[in-house]
C-alpha cells in the first residue's frame, strides 16, 4: 500500500509540473526571431506583435532579425533553439513554400516546430517603377510580350512569396520576365524605386507610403477585393487576369518539443491581444488583417499551403538546388 501511495504521489507531482511551469512562464525576455531584414513586411509585423506581447505578458519580447535564403536561414535557426518558450519565430509563406522548392532544407516545417497561432494576413500589390510605360496590368503584359526578357522583377529572394507572385504572373500570361533576387523584399522595393528593377510584387505594409507618395505605380491588388486604403487600385481580376491572387499569411511557431502548456499560454495571450481594438487598428493601419487560430488549425493550414504552392511552383517550372 505504501508503494502504491508513493507511485501515485510521484505521478501527481509530475502532472502538476506543467501547470506550475505555465504559471511561472515567462520569467525572462523572449527572443522573437524574424527571418527577414528590417523594414520589410515580416519585420514590421513582428515588431508590432512583439510590443503587444511584451505589454501583455510583462517581459520584453526582443526582435532578432536573421535574414537570408528567402527566410530559410532564420527559420532553420529558430528550429534549433532550446524548446523552452524563450525563442519563437514569425513564419511567412516561405514555411510552406521552401519544402516544395528546395531539394535539401535544414528544417521540416511540420516535424521541427510547434505551431502557436496564425497572426495576420496581408494582400500583395503589383508595382512598377514610374518609368515603365505601362499604366495598367494589361499594358504591362503587352509590353512584356513585345519585349521578351527585357523587363525584370525584384524579390526578397528565391522562393519568397513575392518571387513566386511574379512567377505566377509569368505562368498565367506566358510573359518572359527576368528575376533579380535580393536579401529581402524591402531591398527589392528600394532597388525598384532606384530604377534598378522594373517590377515588384510586395505586401502592402512596406509599399503603401511609396504608393501614396507616387514613388511607385500600383497596377493591381492581388486579392479578391479592393483595399479601403487603396480604393483606386483594381484587383487583378478587374485588371484582366483571373486567379491571380497572392496573400501573405503569417504565424508564430516555437521549436518542436516546447511544452504544450507554454504553447497554449502564448496562443491564449495572442487571442486576447488580437481582440483588443487598438491592436486591430494598429495592424490594419499598417496594412495587415489580424488573425487567430488554434495550434492544430495552423498546422493544417501549413499542410494545405504546401499543396497549393506545389501547384504554383510546378506550373511556373521553378527549380532550386
Short mmCIF file of C-alpha atoms in Angstrom, two decimals:
data_model
loop_
_atom_site.label_atom_id
_atom_site.label_comp_id
_atom_site.label_asym_id
_atom_site.label_seq_id
_atom_site.Cartn_x
_atom_site.Cartn_y
_atom_site.Cartn_z
CA UNK A 1 0.00 0.00 0.00
CA UNK A 2 2.82 2.39 0.85
CA UNK A 3 4.45 1.67 -2.52
CA UNK A 4 1.19 2.38 -4.34
CA UNK A 5 0.78 5.64 -2.47
CA UNK A 6 4.32 6.65 -3.34
CA UNK A 7 3.77 5.93 -7.04
CA UNK A 8 0.52 7.90 -7.04
CA UNK A 9 2.25 10.80 -5.31
CA UNK A 10 5.05 10.82 -7.89
CA UNK A 11 2.59 10.75 -10.79
CA UNK A 12 0.53 13.50 -9.24
CA UNK A 13 3.61 15.63 -8.70
CA UNK A 14 4.67 15.13 -12.32
CA UNK A 15 1.23 16.13 -13.54
CA UNK A 16 1.49 19.33 -11.55
CA UNK A 17 4.85 20.38 -13.04
CA UNK A 18 3.39 21.61 -16.34
CA UNK A 19 0.72 23.89 -14.81
CA UNK A 20 3.29 25.32 -12.41
CA UNK A 21 5.69 25.93 -15.32
CA UNK A 22 2.93 27.68 -17.22
CA UNK A 23 2.20 29.93 -14.25
CA UNK A 24 5.84 30.96 -13.88
CA UNK A 25 6.38 31.47 -17.62
CA UNK A 26 7.78 33.78 -18.81
CA UNK A 27 10.38 34.72 -16.24
CA UNK A 28 12.85 36.35 -18.66
CA UNK A 29 12.89 38.05 -22.09
CA UNK A 30 11.64 36.13 -25.12
CA UNK A 31 13.61 36.25 -28.36
CA UNK A 32 11.37 36.83 -31.37
CA UNK A 33 13.21 35.62 -34.47
CA UNK A 34 12.29 37.48 -37.68
CA UNK A 35 13.71 35.66 -40.76
CA UNK A 36 13.82 38.75 -42.97
CA UNK A 37 15.71 42.08 -42.89
CA UNK A 38 14.50 45.22 -41.10
CA UNK A 39 11.91 47.31 -42.93
CA UNK A 40 10.10 44.51 -44.74
CA UNK A 41 6.57 43.21 -44.03
CA UNK A 42 7.77 40.43 -41.68
CA UNK A 43 9.87 42.87 -39.68
CA UNK A 44 7.11 45.49 -39.41
CA UNK A 45 4.56 42.91 -38.28
CA UNK A 46 7.00 41.24 -35.88
CA UNK A 47 7.76 44.48 -34.08
CA UNK A 48 4.08 45.29 -33.64
CA UNK A 49 3.37 41.79 -32.28
CA UNK A 50 6.44 41.85 -30.06
CA UNK A 51 5.42 45.14 -28.45
CA UNK A 52 1.89 43.90 -27.78
CA UNK A 53 3.11 40.59 -26.37
CA UNK A 54 5.57 42.38 -24.08
CA UNK A 55 2.82 44.58 -22.67
CA UNK A 56 0.57 41.59 -22.14
CA UNK A 57 3.00 39.13 -20.52
CA UNK A 58 5.21 41.55 -18.60
CA UNK A 59 8.51 40.53 -20.17
CA UNK A 60 10.45 42.04 -23.10
CA UNK A 61 9.93 40.36 -26.46
CA UNK A 62 13.12 41.16 -28.35
CA UNK A 63 13.05 41.19 -32.19
CA UNK A 64 16.02 39.37 -33.72
CA UNK A 65 16.43 39.73 -37.49
CA UNK A 66 18.13 36.74 -39.12
CA UNK A 67 17.63 37.17 -42.88
CA UNK A 68 18.89 35.07 -45.75
CA UNK A 69 17.89 32.42 -48.29
CA UNK A 70 14.30 33.62 -48.60
CA UNK A 71 13.65 33.29 -44.88
CA UNK A 72 15.23 29.85 -44.53
CA UNK A 73 18.28 30.97 -42.54
CA UNK A 74 16.22 32.43 -39.72
CA UNK A 75 13.62 29.67 -39.80
CA UNK A 76 16.26 26.94 -39.58
CA UNK A 77 17.99 28.84 -36.78
CA UNK A 78 14.70 29.04 -34.87
CA UNK A 79 14.11 25.31 -35.25
CA UNK A 80 17.42 24.62 -33.47
CA UNK A 81 16.79 26.82 -30.44
CA UNK A 82 16.02 25.37 -26.99
CA UNK A 83 12.40 24.25 -26.73
CA UNK A 84 11.70 26.27 -23.60
CA UNK A 85 9.41 29.02 -24.90
CA UNK A 86 12.09 31.70 -24.87
CA UNK A 87 12.68 31.62 -28.62
CA UNK A 88 9.79 31.88 -31.07
CA UNK A 89 9.72 32.74 -34.75
CA UNK A 90 7.41 34.69 -37.04
CA UNK A 91 6.88 32.47 -40.06
CA UNK A 92 5.96 33.76 -43.52
CA UNK A 93 4.71 31.76 -46.52
CA UNK A 94 8.28 30.54 -47.03
CA UNK A 95 7.49 27.97 -44.33
CA UNK A 96 5.18 26.23 -46.80
CA UNK A 97 7.00 27.18 -49.99
CA UNK A 98 10.57 26.15 -49.20
CA UNK A 99 9.95 22.42 -48.59
CA UNK A 100 8.43 22.22 -52.08
CA UNK A 101 11.01 24.46 -53.71
CA UNK A 102 14.24 23.09 -52.26
CA UNK A 103 15.50 19.53 -52.54
CA UNK A 104 17.54 19.94 -49.37
CA UNK A 105 16.32 22.02 -46.44
CA UNK A 106 17.71 22.37 -42.94
CA UNK A 107 14.33 22.04 -41.26
CA UNK A 108 10.97 20.30 -41.58
CA UNK A 109 8.03 22.72 -41.23
CA UNK A 110 5.84 20.06 -39.64
CA UNK A 111 8.23 18.00 -37.51
CA UNK A 112 10.59 20.73 -36.29
CA UNK A 113 8.05 23.24 -34.99
CA UNK A 114 5.21 23.57 -32.52
CA UNK A 115 2.63 25.90 -34.11
CA UNK A 116 1.28 28.64 -31.85
CA UNK A 117 -1.18 30.65 -33.96
CA UNK A 118 -1.84 32.30 -37.27
CA UNK A 119 -1.46 36.03 -36.58
CA UNK A 120 -2.04 38.11 -39.70
CA UNK A 121 -2.58 38.19 -43.42
CA UNK A 122 -1.72 40.87 -45.96
CA UNK A 123 -2.59 41.31 -49.61
CA UNK A 124 0.15 41.91 -52.12
CA UNK A 125 0.23 44.55 -54.82
CA UNK A 126 1.98 44.54 -58.17
CA UNK A 127 4.11 47.68 -58.52
CA UNK A 128 6.17 49.12 -61.34
CA UNK A 129 8.72 51.91 -61.49
CA UNK A 130 7.21 55.18 -62.80
CA UNK A 131 9.49 54.97 -65.85
CA UNK A 132 7.74 51.79 -67.03
CA UNK A 133 5.27 52.97 -69.69
CA UNK A 134 2.53 50.51 -68.68
CA UNK A 135 -0.32 52.18 -66.78
CA UNK A 136 -2.40 49.02 -66.32
CA UNK A 137 -1.73 45.33 -65.76
CA UNK A 138 -2.90 44.54 -69.29
CA UNK A 139 -0.48 47.09 -70.70
CA UNK A 140 2.35 45.58 -68.63
CA UNK A 141 1.63 42.13 -70.06
CA UNK A 142 1.51 43.56 -73.59
CA UNK A 143 4.79 45.41 -73.00
CA UNK A 144 6.47 42.27 -71.68
CA UNK A 145 5.26 40.19 -74.61
CA UNK A 146 6.58 42.78 -77.05
CA UNK A 147 9.93 42.82 -75.25
CA UNK A 148 10.65 39.27 -74.05
CA UNK A 149 13.41 39.07 -71.45
CA UNK A 150 13.87 42.84 -71.25
CA UNK A 151 11.68 43.60 -68.24
CA UNK A 152 12.79 42.36 -64.83
CA UNK A 153 11.32 41.99 -61.37
CA UNK A 154 12.83 42.14 -57.91
CA UNK A 155 12.05 39.86 -54.99
CA UNK A 156 13.06 39.18 -51.42
CA UNK A 157 14.96 36.09 -52.55
CA UNK A 158 14.40 32.77 -54.27
CA UNK A 159 11.27 31.04 -53.06
CA UNK A 160 9.73 34.01 -51.28
CA UNK A 161 6.07 34.83 -51.83
CA UNK A 162 6.91 37.91 -53.89
CA UNK A 163 9.24 35.83 -56.07
CA UNK A 164 6.52 33.27 -56.73
CA UNK A 165 3.93 36.01 -57.07
CA UNK A 166 5.80 37.27 -60.12
CA UNK A 167 6.43 33.72 -61.35
CA UNK A 168 2.68 33.17 -61.15
CA UNK A 169 2.16 36.14 -63.48
CA UNK A 170 4.63 34.61 -65.92
CA UNK A 171 2.83 31.28 -65.75
CA UNK A 172 -0.63 32.78 -66.22
CA UNK A 173 0.28 35.07 -69.11
CA UNK A 174 3.29 33.45 -70.78
CA UNK A 175 5.47 36.55 -70.47
CA UNK A 176 9.25 36.35 -70.14
CA UNK A 177 10.47 38.38 -67.13
CA UNK A 178 13.94 38.24 -65.57
CA UNK A 179 14.19 37.55 -61.82
CA UNK A 180 16.54 39.73 -59.72
CA UNK A 181 16.68 38.41 -56.14
CA UNK A 182 17.60 40.50 -53.10
CA UNK A 183 18.10 39.64 -49.42
CA UNK A 184 14.67 40.96 -48.52
CA UNK A 185 11.56 42.49 -50.05
CA UNK A 186 12.45 45.92 -48.67
CA UNK A 187 15.74 45.83 -50.60
CA UNK A 188 13.80 44.88 -53.72
CA UNK A 189 11.48 47.83 -53.16
CA UNK A 190 14.44 50.20 -52.76
CA UNK A 191 16.01 48.79 -55.92
CA UNK A 192 12.82 49.40 -57.87
CA UNK A 193 12.48 52.95 -56.59
CA UNK A 194 16.06 53.48 -57.72
CA UNK A 195 15.21 52.20 -61.20
CA UNK A 196 17.30 49.05 -60.94
CA UNK A 197 14.31 46.74 -61.48
CA UNK A 198 11.04 47.35 -63.30
CA UNK A 199 8.53 45.48 -61.16
CA UNK A 200 7.92 44.07 -57.69
CA UNK A 201 5.12 42.04 -56.11
CA UNK A 202 5.13 43.03 -52.47
CA UNK A 203 2.99 43.31 -49.36
CA UNK A 204 1.06 46.49 -48.70
CA UNK A 205 2.74 47.43 -45.37
CA UNK A 206 6.16 48.14 -46.85
CA UNK A 207 4.83 49.77 -50.01
CA UNK A 208 1.79 51.86 -49.04
CA UNK A 209 3.69 55.06 -48.23
CA UNK A 210 5.64 54.83 -51.50
CA UNK A 211 2.43 54.29 -53.49
CA UNK A 212 0.80 57.30 -51.82
CA UNK A 213 3.91 59.41 -52.47
CA UNK A 214 3.95 58.48 -56.17
CA UNK A 215 7.40 56.88 -55.99
CA UNK A 216 5.96 53.67 -57.48
CA UNK A 217 2.88 52.84 -59.53
CA UNK A 218 0.41 50.22 -58.29
CA UNK A 219 -1.17 48.29 -61.16
CA UNK A 220 -3.22 45.72 -59.25
CA UNK A 221 -4.11 44.40 -55.84
CA UNK A 222 -3.56 40.63 -55.84
CA UNK A 223 -6.63 39.87 -53.75
CA UNK A 224 -10.33 39.18 -54.18
CA UNK A 225 -11.45 42.72 -53.33
CA UNK A 226 -10.18 46.26 -53.47
CA UNK A 227 -8.49 47.68 -50.41
CA UNK A 228 -10.12 50.55 -48.47
CA UNK A 229 -6.79 52.35 -48.24
CA UNK A 230 -6.08 51.90 -51.99
CA UNK A 231 -9.59 52.21 -53.44
CA UNK A 232 -8.34 53.43 -56.82
CA UNK A 233 -6.21 50.32 -57.46
CA UNK A 234 -8.13 47.50 -59.22
CA UNK A 235 -7.93 43.84 -58.26
CA UNK A 236 -6.01 41.52 -60.55
CA UNK A 237 -9.31 40.09 -61.81
CA UNK A 238 -10.64 43.56 -62.58
CA UNK A 239 -7.34 44.30 -64.30
CA UNK A 240 -7.86 41.36 -66.64
CA UNK A 241 -6.13 38.36 -65.05
CA UNK A 242 -8.29 35.84 -63.20
CA UNK A 243 -6.98 33.55 -60.45
CA UNK A 244 -4.04 35.83 -59.77
CA UNK A 245 -4.25 36.24 -56.01
CA UNK A 246 -1.23 36.33 -53.70
CA UNK A 247 -1.95 36.69 -49.98
CA UNK A 248 0.84 36.59 -47.44
CA UNK A 249 -0.12 34.80 -44.23
CA UNK A 250 1.98 34.87 -41.07
CA UNK A 251 2.06 32.73 -37.95
CA UNK A 252 4.09 32.18 -34.82
CA UNK A 253 5.97 28.97 -34.06
CA UNK A 254 8.10 27.55 -31.27
CA UNK A 255 10.73 24.83 -31.66
CA UNK A 256 9.34 21.29 -31.59
CA UNK A 257 9.23 19.92 -28.09
CA UNK A 258 8.19 23.18 -26.46
CA UNK A 259 5.85 22.23 -23.58
CA UNK A 260 2.23 22.33 -24.68
CA UNK A 261 1.24 24.47 -21.71
CA UNK A 262 3.65 27.18 -22.90
CA UNK A 263 2.32 26.92 -26.45
CA UNK A 264 -1.22 27.21 -25.09
CA UNK A 265 -0.24 30.22 -22.99
CA UNK A 266 1.26 32.02 -25.99
CA UNK A 267 -1.77 31.13 -28.09
CA UNK A 268 -4.21 32.38 -25.44
CA UNK A 269 -2.30 35.63 -24.99
CA UNK A 270 -2.31 36.27 -28.74
CA UNK A 271 -6.07 35.69 -28.91
CA UNK A 272 -6.51 38.32 -26.18
CA UNK A 273 -4.13 40.72 -27.95
CA UNK A 274 -5.80 40.29 -31.35
CA UNK A 275 -9.20 41.08 -29.82
CA UNK A 276 -8.01 44.45 -28.50
CA UNK A 277 -9.37 47.34 -30.61
CA UNK A 278 -6.04 49.16 -30.59
CA UNK A 279 -4.26 46.04 -31.89
CA UNK A 280 -6.66 45.72 -34.80
CA UNK A 281 -6.41 49.44 -35.55
CA UNK A 282 -2.61 49.41 -35.48
CA UNK A 283 -2.32 46.33 -37.69
CA UNK A 284 -4.92 47.48 -40.19
CA UNK A 285 -3.34 50.94 -40.38
CA UNK A 286 -0.10 49.20 -41.39
CA UNK A 287 -1.89 47.03 -43.98
CA UNK A 288 -2.35 43.79 -42.03
CA UNK A 289 -5.53 41.91 -41.20
CA UNK A 290 -5.17 40.23 -37.77
CA UNK A 291 -5.94 36.51 -37.48
CA UNK A 292 -6.12 33.87 -34.76
CA UNK A 293 -6.22 30.08 -34.79
CA UNK A 294 -5.61 27.05 -32.66
CA UNK A 295 -2.19 25.36 -32.97
CA UNK A 296 -3.92 22.49 -34.78
CA UNK A 297 -5.57 24.81 -37.28
CA UNK A 298 -2.23 26.44 -38.02
CA UNK A 299 -0.65 23.03 -38.60
CA UNK A 300 -3.40 22.08 -41.07
CA UNK A 301 -3.08 25.45 -42.81
CA UNK A 302 0.65 24.86 -43.32
CA UNK A 303 -0.01 21.47 -44.88
CA UNK A 304 -2.68 22.84 -47.22
CA UNK A 305 -0.42 25.74 -48.27
CA UNK A 306 2.33 23.28 -49.15
CA UNK A 307 -0.09 21.61 -51.57
CA UNK A 308 -1.21 24.95 -53.05
CA UNK A 309 2.30 26.29 -53.57
CA UNK A 310 3.45 23.00 -55.05
CA UNK A 311 0.97 23.58 -57.88
CA UNK A 312 2.25 27.12 -58.41
CA UNK A 313 5.90 26.05 -58.38
CA UNK A 314 5.37 23.19 -60.81
CA UNK A 315 3.20 25.35 -63.05
CA UNK A 316 5.86 28.06 -63.16
CA UNK A 317 8.62 25.44 -63.53
CA UNK A 318 10.63 26.98 -60.71
CA UNK A 319 13.54 24.81 -59.62
CA UNK A 320 16.03 25.31 -56.80
CA UNK A 321 19.02 23.22 -55.73
#
